[in-house]
mmCIF file with all atom_site columns, C-alpha atoms in Angstrom:
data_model
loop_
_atom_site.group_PDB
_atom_site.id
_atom_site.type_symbol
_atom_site.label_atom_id
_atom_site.label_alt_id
_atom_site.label_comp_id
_atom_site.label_asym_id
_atom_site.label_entity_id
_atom_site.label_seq_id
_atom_site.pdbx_PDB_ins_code
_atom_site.Cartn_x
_atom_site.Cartn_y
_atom_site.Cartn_z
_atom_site.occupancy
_atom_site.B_iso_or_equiv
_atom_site.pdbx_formal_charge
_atom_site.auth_seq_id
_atom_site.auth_comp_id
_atom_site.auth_asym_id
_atom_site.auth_atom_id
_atom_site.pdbx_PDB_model_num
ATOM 1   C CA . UNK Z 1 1   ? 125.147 107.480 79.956  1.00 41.00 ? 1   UNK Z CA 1
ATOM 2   C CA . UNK Z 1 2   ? 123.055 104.246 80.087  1.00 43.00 ? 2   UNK Z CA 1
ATOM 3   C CA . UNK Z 1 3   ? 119.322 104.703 78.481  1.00 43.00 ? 3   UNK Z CA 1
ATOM 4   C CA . UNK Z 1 4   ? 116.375 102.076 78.484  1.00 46.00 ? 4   UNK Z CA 1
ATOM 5   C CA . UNK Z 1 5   ? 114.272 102.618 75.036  1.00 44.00 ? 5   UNK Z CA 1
ATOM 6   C CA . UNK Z 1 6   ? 110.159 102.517 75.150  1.00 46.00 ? 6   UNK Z CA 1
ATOM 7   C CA . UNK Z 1 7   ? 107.951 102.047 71.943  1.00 44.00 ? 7   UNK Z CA 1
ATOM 8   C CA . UNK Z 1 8   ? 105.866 105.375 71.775  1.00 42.00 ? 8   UNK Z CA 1
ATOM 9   C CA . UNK Z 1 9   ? 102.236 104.710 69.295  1.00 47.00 ? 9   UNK Z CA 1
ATOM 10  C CA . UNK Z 1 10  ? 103.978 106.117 66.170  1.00 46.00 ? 10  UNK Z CA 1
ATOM 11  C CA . UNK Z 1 11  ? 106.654 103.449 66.214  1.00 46.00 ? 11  UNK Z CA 1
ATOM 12  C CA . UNK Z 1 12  ? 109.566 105.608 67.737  1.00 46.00 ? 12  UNK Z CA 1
ATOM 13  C CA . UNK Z 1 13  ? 111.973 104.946 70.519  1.00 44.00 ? 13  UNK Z CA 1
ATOM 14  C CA . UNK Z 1 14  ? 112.420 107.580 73.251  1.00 45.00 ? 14  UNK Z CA 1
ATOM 15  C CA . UNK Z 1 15  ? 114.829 107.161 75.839  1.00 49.00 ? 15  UNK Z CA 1
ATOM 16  C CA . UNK Z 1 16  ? 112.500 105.731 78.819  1.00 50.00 ? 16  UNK Z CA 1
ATOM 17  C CA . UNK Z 1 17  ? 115.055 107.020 81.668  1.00 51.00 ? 17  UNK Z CA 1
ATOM 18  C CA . UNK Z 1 18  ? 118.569 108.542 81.765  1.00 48.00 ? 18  UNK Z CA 1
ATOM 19  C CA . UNK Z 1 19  ? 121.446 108.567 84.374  1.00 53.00 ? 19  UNK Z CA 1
ATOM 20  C CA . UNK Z 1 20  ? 122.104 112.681 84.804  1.00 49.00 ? 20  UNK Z CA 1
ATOM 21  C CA . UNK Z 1 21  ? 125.808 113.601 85.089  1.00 51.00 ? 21  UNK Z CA 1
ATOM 22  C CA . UNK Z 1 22  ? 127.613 115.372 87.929  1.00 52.00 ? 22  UNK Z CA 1
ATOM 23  C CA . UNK Z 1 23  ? 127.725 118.436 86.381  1.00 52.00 ? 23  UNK Z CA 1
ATOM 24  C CA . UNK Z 1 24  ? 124.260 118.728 85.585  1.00 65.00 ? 24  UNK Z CA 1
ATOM 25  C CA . UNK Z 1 25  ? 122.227 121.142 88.207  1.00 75.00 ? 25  UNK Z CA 1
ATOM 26  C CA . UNK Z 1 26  ? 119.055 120.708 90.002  1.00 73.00 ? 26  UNK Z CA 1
ATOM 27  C CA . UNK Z 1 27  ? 115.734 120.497 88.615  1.00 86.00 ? 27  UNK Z CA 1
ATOM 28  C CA . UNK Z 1 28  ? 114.305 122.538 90.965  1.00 90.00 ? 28  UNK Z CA 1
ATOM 29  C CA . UNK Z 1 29  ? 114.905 123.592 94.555  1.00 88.00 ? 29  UNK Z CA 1
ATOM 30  C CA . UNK Z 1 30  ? 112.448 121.838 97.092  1.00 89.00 ? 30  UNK Z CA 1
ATOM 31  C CA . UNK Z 1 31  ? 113.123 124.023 99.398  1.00 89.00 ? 31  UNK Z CA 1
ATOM 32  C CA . UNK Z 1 32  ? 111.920 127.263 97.959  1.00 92.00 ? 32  UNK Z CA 1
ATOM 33  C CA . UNK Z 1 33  ? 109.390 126.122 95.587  1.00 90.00 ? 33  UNK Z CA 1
ATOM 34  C CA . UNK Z 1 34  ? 107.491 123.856 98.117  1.00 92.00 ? 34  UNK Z CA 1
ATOM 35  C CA . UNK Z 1 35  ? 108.011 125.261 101.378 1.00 95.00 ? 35  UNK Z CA 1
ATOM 36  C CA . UNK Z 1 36  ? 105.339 124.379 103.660 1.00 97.00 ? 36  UNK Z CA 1
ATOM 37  C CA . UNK Z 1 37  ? 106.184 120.956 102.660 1.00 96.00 ? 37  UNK Z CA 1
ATOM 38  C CA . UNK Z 1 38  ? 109.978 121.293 103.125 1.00 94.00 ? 38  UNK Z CA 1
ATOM 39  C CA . UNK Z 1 39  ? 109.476 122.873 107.181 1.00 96.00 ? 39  UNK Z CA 1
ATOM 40  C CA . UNK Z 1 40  ? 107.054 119.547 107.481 1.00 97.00 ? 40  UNK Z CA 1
ATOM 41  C CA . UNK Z 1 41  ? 109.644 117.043 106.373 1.00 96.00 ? 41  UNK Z CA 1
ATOM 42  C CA . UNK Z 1 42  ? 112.325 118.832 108.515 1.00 96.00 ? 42  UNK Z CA 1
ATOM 43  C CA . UNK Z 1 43  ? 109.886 119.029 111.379 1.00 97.00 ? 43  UNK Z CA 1
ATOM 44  C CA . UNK Z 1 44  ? 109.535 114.802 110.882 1.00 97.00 ? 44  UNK Z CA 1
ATOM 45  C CA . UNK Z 1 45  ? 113.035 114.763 110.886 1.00 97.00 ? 45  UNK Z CA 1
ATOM 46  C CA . UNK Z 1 46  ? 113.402 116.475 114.352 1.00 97.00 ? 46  UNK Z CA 1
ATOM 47  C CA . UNK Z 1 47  ? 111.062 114.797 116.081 1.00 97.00 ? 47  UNK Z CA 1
ATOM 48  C CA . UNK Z 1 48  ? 111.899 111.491 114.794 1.00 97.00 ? 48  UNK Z CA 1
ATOM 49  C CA . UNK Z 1 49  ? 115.549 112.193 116.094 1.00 96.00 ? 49  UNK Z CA 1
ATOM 50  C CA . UNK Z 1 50  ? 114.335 112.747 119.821 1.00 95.00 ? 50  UNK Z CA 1
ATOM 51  C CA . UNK Z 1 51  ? 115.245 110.363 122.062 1.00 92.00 ? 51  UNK Z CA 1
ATOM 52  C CA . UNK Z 1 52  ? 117.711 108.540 119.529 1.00 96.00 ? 52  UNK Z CA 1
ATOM 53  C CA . UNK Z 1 53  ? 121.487 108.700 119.931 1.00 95.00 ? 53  UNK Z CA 1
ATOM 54  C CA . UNK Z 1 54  ? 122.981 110.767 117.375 1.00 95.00 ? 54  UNK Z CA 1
ATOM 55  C CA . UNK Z 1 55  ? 125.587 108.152 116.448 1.00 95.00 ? 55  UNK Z CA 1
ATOM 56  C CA . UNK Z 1 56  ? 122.887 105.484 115.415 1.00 97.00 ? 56  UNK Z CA 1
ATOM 57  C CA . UNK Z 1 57  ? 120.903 108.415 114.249 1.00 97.00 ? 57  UNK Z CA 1
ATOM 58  C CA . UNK Z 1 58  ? 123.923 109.084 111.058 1.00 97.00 ? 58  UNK Z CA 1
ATOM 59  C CA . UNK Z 1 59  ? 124.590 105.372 110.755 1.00 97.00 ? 59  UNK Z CA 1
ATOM 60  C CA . UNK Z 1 60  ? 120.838 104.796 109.930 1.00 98.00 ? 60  UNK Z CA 1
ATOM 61  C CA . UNK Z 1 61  ? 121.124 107.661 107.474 1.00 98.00 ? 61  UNK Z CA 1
ATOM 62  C CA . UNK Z 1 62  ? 124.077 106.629 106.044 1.00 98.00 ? 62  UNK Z CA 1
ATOM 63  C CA . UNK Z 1 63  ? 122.543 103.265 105.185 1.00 98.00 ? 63  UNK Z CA 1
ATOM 64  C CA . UNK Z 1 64  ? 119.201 104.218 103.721 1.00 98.00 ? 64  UNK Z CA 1
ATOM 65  C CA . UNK Z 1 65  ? 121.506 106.267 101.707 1.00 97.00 ? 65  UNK Z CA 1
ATOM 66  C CA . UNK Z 1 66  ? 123.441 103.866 100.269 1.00 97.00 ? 66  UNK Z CA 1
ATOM 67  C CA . UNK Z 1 67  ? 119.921 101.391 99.627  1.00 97.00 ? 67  UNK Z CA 1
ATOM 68  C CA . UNK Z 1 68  ? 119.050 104.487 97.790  1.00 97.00 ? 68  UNK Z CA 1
ATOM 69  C CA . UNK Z 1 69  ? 121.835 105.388 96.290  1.00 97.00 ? 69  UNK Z CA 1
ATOM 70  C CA . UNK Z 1 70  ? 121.536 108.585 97.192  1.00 96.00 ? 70  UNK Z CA 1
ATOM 71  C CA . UNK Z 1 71  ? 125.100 110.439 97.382  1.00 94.00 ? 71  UNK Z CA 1
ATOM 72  C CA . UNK Z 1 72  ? 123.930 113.695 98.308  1.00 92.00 ? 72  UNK Z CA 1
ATOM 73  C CA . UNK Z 1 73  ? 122.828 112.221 101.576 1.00 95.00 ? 73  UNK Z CA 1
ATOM 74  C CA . UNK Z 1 74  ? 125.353 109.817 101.861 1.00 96.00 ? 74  UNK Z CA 1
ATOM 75  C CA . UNK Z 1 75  ? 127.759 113.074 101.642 1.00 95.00 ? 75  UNK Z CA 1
ATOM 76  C CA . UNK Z 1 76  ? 125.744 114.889 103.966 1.00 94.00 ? 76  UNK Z CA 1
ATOM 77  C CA . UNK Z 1 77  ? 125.565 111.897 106.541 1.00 96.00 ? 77  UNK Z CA 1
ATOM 78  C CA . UNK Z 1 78  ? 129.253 111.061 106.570 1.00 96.00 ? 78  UNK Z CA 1
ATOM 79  C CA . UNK Z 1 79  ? 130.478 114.236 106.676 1.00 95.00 ? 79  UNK Z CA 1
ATOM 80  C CA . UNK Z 1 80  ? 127.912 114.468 110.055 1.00 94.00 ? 80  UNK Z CA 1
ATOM 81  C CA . UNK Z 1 81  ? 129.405 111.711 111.743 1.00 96.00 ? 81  UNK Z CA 1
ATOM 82  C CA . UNK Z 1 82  ? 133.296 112.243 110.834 1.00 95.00 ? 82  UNK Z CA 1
ATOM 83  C CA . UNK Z 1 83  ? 132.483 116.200 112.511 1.00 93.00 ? 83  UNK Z CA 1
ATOM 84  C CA . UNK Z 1 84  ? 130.578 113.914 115.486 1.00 92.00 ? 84  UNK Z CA 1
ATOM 85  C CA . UNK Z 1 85  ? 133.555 111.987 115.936 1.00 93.00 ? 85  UNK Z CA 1
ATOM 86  C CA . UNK Z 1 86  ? 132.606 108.823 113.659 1.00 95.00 ? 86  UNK Z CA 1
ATOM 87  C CA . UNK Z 1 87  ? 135.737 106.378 113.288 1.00 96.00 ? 87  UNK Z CA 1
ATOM 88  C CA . UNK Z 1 88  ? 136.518 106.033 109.409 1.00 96.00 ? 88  UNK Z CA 1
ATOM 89  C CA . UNK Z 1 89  ? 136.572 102.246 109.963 1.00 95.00 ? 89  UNK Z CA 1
ATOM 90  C CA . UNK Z 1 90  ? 132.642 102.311 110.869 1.00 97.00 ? 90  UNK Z CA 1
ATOM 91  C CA . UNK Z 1 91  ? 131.822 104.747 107.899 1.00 97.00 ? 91  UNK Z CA 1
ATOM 92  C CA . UNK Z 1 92  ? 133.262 102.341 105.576 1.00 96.00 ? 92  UNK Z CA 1
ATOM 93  C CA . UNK Z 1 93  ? 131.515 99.163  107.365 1.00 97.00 ? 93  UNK Z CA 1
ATOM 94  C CA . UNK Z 1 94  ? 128.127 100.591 107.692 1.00 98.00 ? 94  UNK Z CA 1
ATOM 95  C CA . UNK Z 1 95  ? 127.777 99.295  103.250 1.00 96.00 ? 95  UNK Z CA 1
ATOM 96  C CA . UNK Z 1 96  ? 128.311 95.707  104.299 1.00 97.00 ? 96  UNK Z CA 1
ATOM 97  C CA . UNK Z 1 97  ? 127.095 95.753  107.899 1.00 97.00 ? 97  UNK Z CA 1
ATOM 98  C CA . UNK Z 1 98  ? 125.776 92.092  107.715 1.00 96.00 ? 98  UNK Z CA 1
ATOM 99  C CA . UNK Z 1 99  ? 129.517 91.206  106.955 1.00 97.00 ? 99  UNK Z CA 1
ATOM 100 C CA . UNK Z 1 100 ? 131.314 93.540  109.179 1.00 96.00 ? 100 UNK Z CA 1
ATOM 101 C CA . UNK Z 1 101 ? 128.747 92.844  112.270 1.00 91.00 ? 101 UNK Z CA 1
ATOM 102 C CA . UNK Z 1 102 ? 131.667 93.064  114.729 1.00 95.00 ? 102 UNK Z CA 1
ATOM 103 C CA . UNK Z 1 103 ? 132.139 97.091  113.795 1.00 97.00 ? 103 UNK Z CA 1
ATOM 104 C CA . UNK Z 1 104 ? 128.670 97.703  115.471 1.00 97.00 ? 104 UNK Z CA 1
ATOM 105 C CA . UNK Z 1 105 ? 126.776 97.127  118.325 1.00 97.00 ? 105 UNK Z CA 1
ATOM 106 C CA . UNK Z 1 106 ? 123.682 94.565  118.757 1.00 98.00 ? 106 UNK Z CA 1
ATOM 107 C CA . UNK Z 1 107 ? 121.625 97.568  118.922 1.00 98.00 ? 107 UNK Z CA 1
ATOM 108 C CA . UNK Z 1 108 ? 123.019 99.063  116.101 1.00 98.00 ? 108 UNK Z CA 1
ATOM 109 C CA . UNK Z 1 109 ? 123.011 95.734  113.878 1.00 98.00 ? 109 UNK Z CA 1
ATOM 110 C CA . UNK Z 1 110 ? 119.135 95.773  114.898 1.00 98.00 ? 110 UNK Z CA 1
ATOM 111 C CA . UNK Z 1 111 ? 118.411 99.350  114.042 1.00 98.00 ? 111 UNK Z CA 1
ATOM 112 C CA . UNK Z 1 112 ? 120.574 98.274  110.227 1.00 98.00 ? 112 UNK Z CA 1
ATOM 113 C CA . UNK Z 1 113 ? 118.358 95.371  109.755 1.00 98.00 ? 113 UNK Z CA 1
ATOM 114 C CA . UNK Z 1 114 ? 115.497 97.162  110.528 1.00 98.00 ? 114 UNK Z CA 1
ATOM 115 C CA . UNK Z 1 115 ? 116.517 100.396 107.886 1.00 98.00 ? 115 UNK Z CA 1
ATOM 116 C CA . UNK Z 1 116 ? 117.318 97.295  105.347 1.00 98.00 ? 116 UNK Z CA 1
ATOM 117 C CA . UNK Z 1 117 ? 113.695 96.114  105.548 1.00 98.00 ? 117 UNK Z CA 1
ATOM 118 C CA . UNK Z 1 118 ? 111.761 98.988  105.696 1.00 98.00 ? 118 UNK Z CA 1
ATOM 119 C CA . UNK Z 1 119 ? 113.556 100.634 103.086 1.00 98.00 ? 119 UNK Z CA 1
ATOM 120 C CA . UNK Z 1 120 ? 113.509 98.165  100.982 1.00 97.00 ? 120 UNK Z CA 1
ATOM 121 C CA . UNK Z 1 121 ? 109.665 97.126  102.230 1.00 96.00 ? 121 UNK Z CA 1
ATOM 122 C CA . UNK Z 1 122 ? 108.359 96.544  98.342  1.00 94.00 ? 122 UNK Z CA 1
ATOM 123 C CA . UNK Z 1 123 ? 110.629 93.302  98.711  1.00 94.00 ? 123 UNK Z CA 1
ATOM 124 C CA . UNK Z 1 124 ? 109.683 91.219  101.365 1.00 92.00 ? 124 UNK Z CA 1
ATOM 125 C CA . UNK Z 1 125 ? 107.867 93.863  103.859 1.00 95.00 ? 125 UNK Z CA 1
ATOM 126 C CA . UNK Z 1 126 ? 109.211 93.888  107.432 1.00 97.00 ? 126 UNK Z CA 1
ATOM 127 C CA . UNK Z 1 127 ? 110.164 90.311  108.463 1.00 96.00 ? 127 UNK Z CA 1
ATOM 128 C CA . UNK Z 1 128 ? 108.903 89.708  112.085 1.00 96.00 ? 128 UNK Z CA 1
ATOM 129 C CA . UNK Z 1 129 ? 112.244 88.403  113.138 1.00 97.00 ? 129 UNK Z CA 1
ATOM 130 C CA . UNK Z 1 130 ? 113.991 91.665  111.748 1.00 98.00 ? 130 UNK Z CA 1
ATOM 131 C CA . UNK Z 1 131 ? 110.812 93.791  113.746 1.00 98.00 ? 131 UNK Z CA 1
ATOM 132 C CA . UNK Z 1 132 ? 111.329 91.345  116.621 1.00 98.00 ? 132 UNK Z CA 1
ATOM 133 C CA . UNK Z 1 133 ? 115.205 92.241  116.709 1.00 98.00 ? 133 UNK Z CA 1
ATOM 134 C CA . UNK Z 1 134 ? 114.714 95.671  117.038 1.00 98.00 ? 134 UNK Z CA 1
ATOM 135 C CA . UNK Z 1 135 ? 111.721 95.558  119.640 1.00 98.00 ? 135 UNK Z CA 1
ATOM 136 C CA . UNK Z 1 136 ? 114.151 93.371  121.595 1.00 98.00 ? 136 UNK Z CA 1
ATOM 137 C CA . UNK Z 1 137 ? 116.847 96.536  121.757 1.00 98.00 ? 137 UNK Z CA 1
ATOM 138 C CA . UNK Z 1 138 ? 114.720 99.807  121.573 1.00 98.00 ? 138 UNK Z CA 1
ATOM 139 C CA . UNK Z 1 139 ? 112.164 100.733 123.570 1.00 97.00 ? 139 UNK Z CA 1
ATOM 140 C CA . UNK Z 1 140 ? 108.622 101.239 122.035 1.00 97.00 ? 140 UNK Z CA 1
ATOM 141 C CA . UNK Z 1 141 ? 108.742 104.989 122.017 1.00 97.00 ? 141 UNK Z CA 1
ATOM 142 C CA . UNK Z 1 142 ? 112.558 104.366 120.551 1.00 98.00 ? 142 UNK Z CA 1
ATOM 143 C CA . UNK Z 1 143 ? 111.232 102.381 118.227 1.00 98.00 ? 143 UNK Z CA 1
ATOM 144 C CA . UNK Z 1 144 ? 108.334 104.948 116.990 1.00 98.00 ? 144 UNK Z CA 1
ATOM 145 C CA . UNK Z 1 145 ? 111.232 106.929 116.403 1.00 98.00 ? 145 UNK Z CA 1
ATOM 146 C CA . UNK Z 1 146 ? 113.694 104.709 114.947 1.00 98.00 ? 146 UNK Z CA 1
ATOM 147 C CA . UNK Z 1 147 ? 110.619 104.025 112.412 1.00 98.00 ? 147 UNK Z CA 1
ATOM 148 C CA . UNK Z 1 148 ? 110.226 107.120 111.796 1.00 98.00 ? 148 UNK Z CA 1
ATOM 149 C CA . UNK Z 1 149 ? 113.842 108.413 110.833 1.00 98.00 ? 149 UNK Z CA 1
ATOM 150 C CA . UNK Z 1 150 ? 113.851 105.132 108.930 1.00 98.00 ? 150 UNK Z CA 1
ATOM 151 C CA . UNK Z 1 151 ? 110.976 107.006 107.063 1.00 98.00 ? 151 UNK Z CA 1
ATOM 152 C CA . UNK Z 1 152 ? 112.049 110.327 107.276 1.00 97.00 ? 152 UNK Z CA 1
ATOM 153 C CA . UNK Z 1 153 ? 115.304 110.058 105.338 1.00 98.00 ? 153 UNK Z CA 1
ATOM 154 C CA . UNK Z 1 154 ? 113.931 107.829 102.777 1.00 98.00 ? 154 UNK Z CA 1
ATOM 155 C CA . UNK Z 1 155 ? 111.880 110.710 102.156 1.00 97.00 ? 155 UNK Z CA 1
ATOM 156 C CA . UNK Z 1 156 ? 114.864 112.869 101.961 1.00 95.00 ? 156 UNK Z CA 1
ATOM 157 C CA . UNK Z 1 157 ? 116.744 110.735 99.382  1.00 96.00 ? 157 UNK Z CA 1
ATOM 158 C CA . UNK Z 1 158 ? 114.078 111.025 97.583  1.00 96.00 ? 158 UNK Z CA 1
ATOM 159 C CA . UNK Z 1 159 ? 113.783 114.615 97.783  1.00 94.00 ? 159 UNK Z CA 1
ATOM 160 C CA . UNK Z 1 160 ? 117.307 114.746 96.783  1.00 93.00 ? 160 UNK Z CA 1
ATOM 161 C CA . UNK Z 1 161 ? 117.418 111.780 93.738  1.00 93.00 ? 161 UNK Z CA 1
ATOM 162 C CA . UNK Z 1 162 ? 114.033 113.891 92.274  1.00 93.00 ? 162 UNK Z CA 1
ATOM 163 C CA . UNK Z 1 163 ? 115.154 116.580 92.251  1.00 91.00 ? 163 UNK Z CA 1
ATOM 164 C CA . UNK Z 1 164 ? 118.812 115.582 91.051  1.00 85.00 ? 164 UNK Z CA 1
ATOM 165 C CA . UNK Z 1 165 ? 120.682 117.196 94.293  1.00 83.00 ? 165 UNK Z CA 1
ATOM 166 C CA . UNK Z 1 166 ? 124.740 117.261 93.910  1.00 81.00 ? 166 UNK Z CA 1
ATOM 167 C CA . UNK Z 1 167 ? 126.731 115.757 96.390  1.00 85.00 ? 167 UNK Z CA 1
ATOM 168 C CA . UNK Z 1 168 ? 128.669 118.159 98.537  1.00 70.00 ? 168 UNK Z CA 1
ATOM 169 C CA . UNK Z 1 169 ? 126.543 121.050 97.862  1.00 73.00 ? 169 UNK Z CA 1
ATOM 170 C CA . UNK Z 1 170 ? 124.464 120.996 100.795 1.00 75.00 ? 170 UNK Z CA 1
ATOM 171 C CA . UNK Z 1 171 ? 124.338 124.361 102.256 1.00 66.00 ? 171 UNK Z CA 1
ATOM 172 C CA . UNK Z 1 172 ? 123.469 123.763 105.608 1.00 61.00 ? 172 UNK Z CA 1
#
């Protein structure tokens, strides 16, 4: 367990953030405690979806996930695209994309480019060459929703690192 120390007024040190083992259990569950919210988010999700092939649809997931770190997703998403028929080659690509171009198409490489910048946007916001790229393979209604399952499961990694979500629980 790795802690960063702050300097509280009385001169103590409290442990500023902590990294929660696997065997610790959720904080709270979204789901039921927040459920108007919950059906909104998975409402997002579905629509964003629409229109989008399901196959760029995981890989897109699976990448936020890993930006995110986020292994409840990234379980969720890979297990999704081995049942959809996903090659094991791709799965393992999809981490170093930029280096392993040649395991995904142009339209795919934009769509990861695109899911790099905007979920990383507090970097260097959305480069116009990486916006650019993608306008040049999806259509603009495509690329409404390509934006917005960008944004829709960064929201859900977030979700699931708040609320400390275990991988390979997910009960769908």
């Amino acid at each position: 367990m790795t802690t960063t120390e702050i300097k509280t007024n009385d001169r103590t040190t409290t442990p500023a953030t902590t990294v929660r083992s696997n065997t610790t259990t959720p904080r709270l569950d979204f789901a039921k405690t927040a459920p108007k919210v919950f059906r909104a988010v998975i409402g997002l999700d579905a629509a964003a979806r629409a229109g989008l092939d399901p196959t760029l649809v995981e890989l897109v997931q699976i990448r936020a996930s890993h930006l995110n770190r986020c292994a409840y997703c990234l379980h969720m998403h890979t297990t999704d695209a081995r049942k959809a028929g996903e090659s094991e080659d791709r799965l393992h690509m999809v981490a170093v994309w930029q280096e392993a171009d040649h395991f995904f198409t142009y339209r795919e490489q934009a769509a990861l480019a695109l899911t790099d910048a905007v979920t990383r946007i507090g970097d260097a916001g959305v480069p116009d060459e990486v916006y650019d790229r993608a306008a040049a393979h999806f259509d603009e209604e495509e690329l409404a929703h390509l934006l917005a399952l960008i944004l829709t499961i960064n929201t859900w990694n977030r979700i699931a690192l708040s609320t400390a979500k275990r991988a390979g629980t997910d009960e769908r």
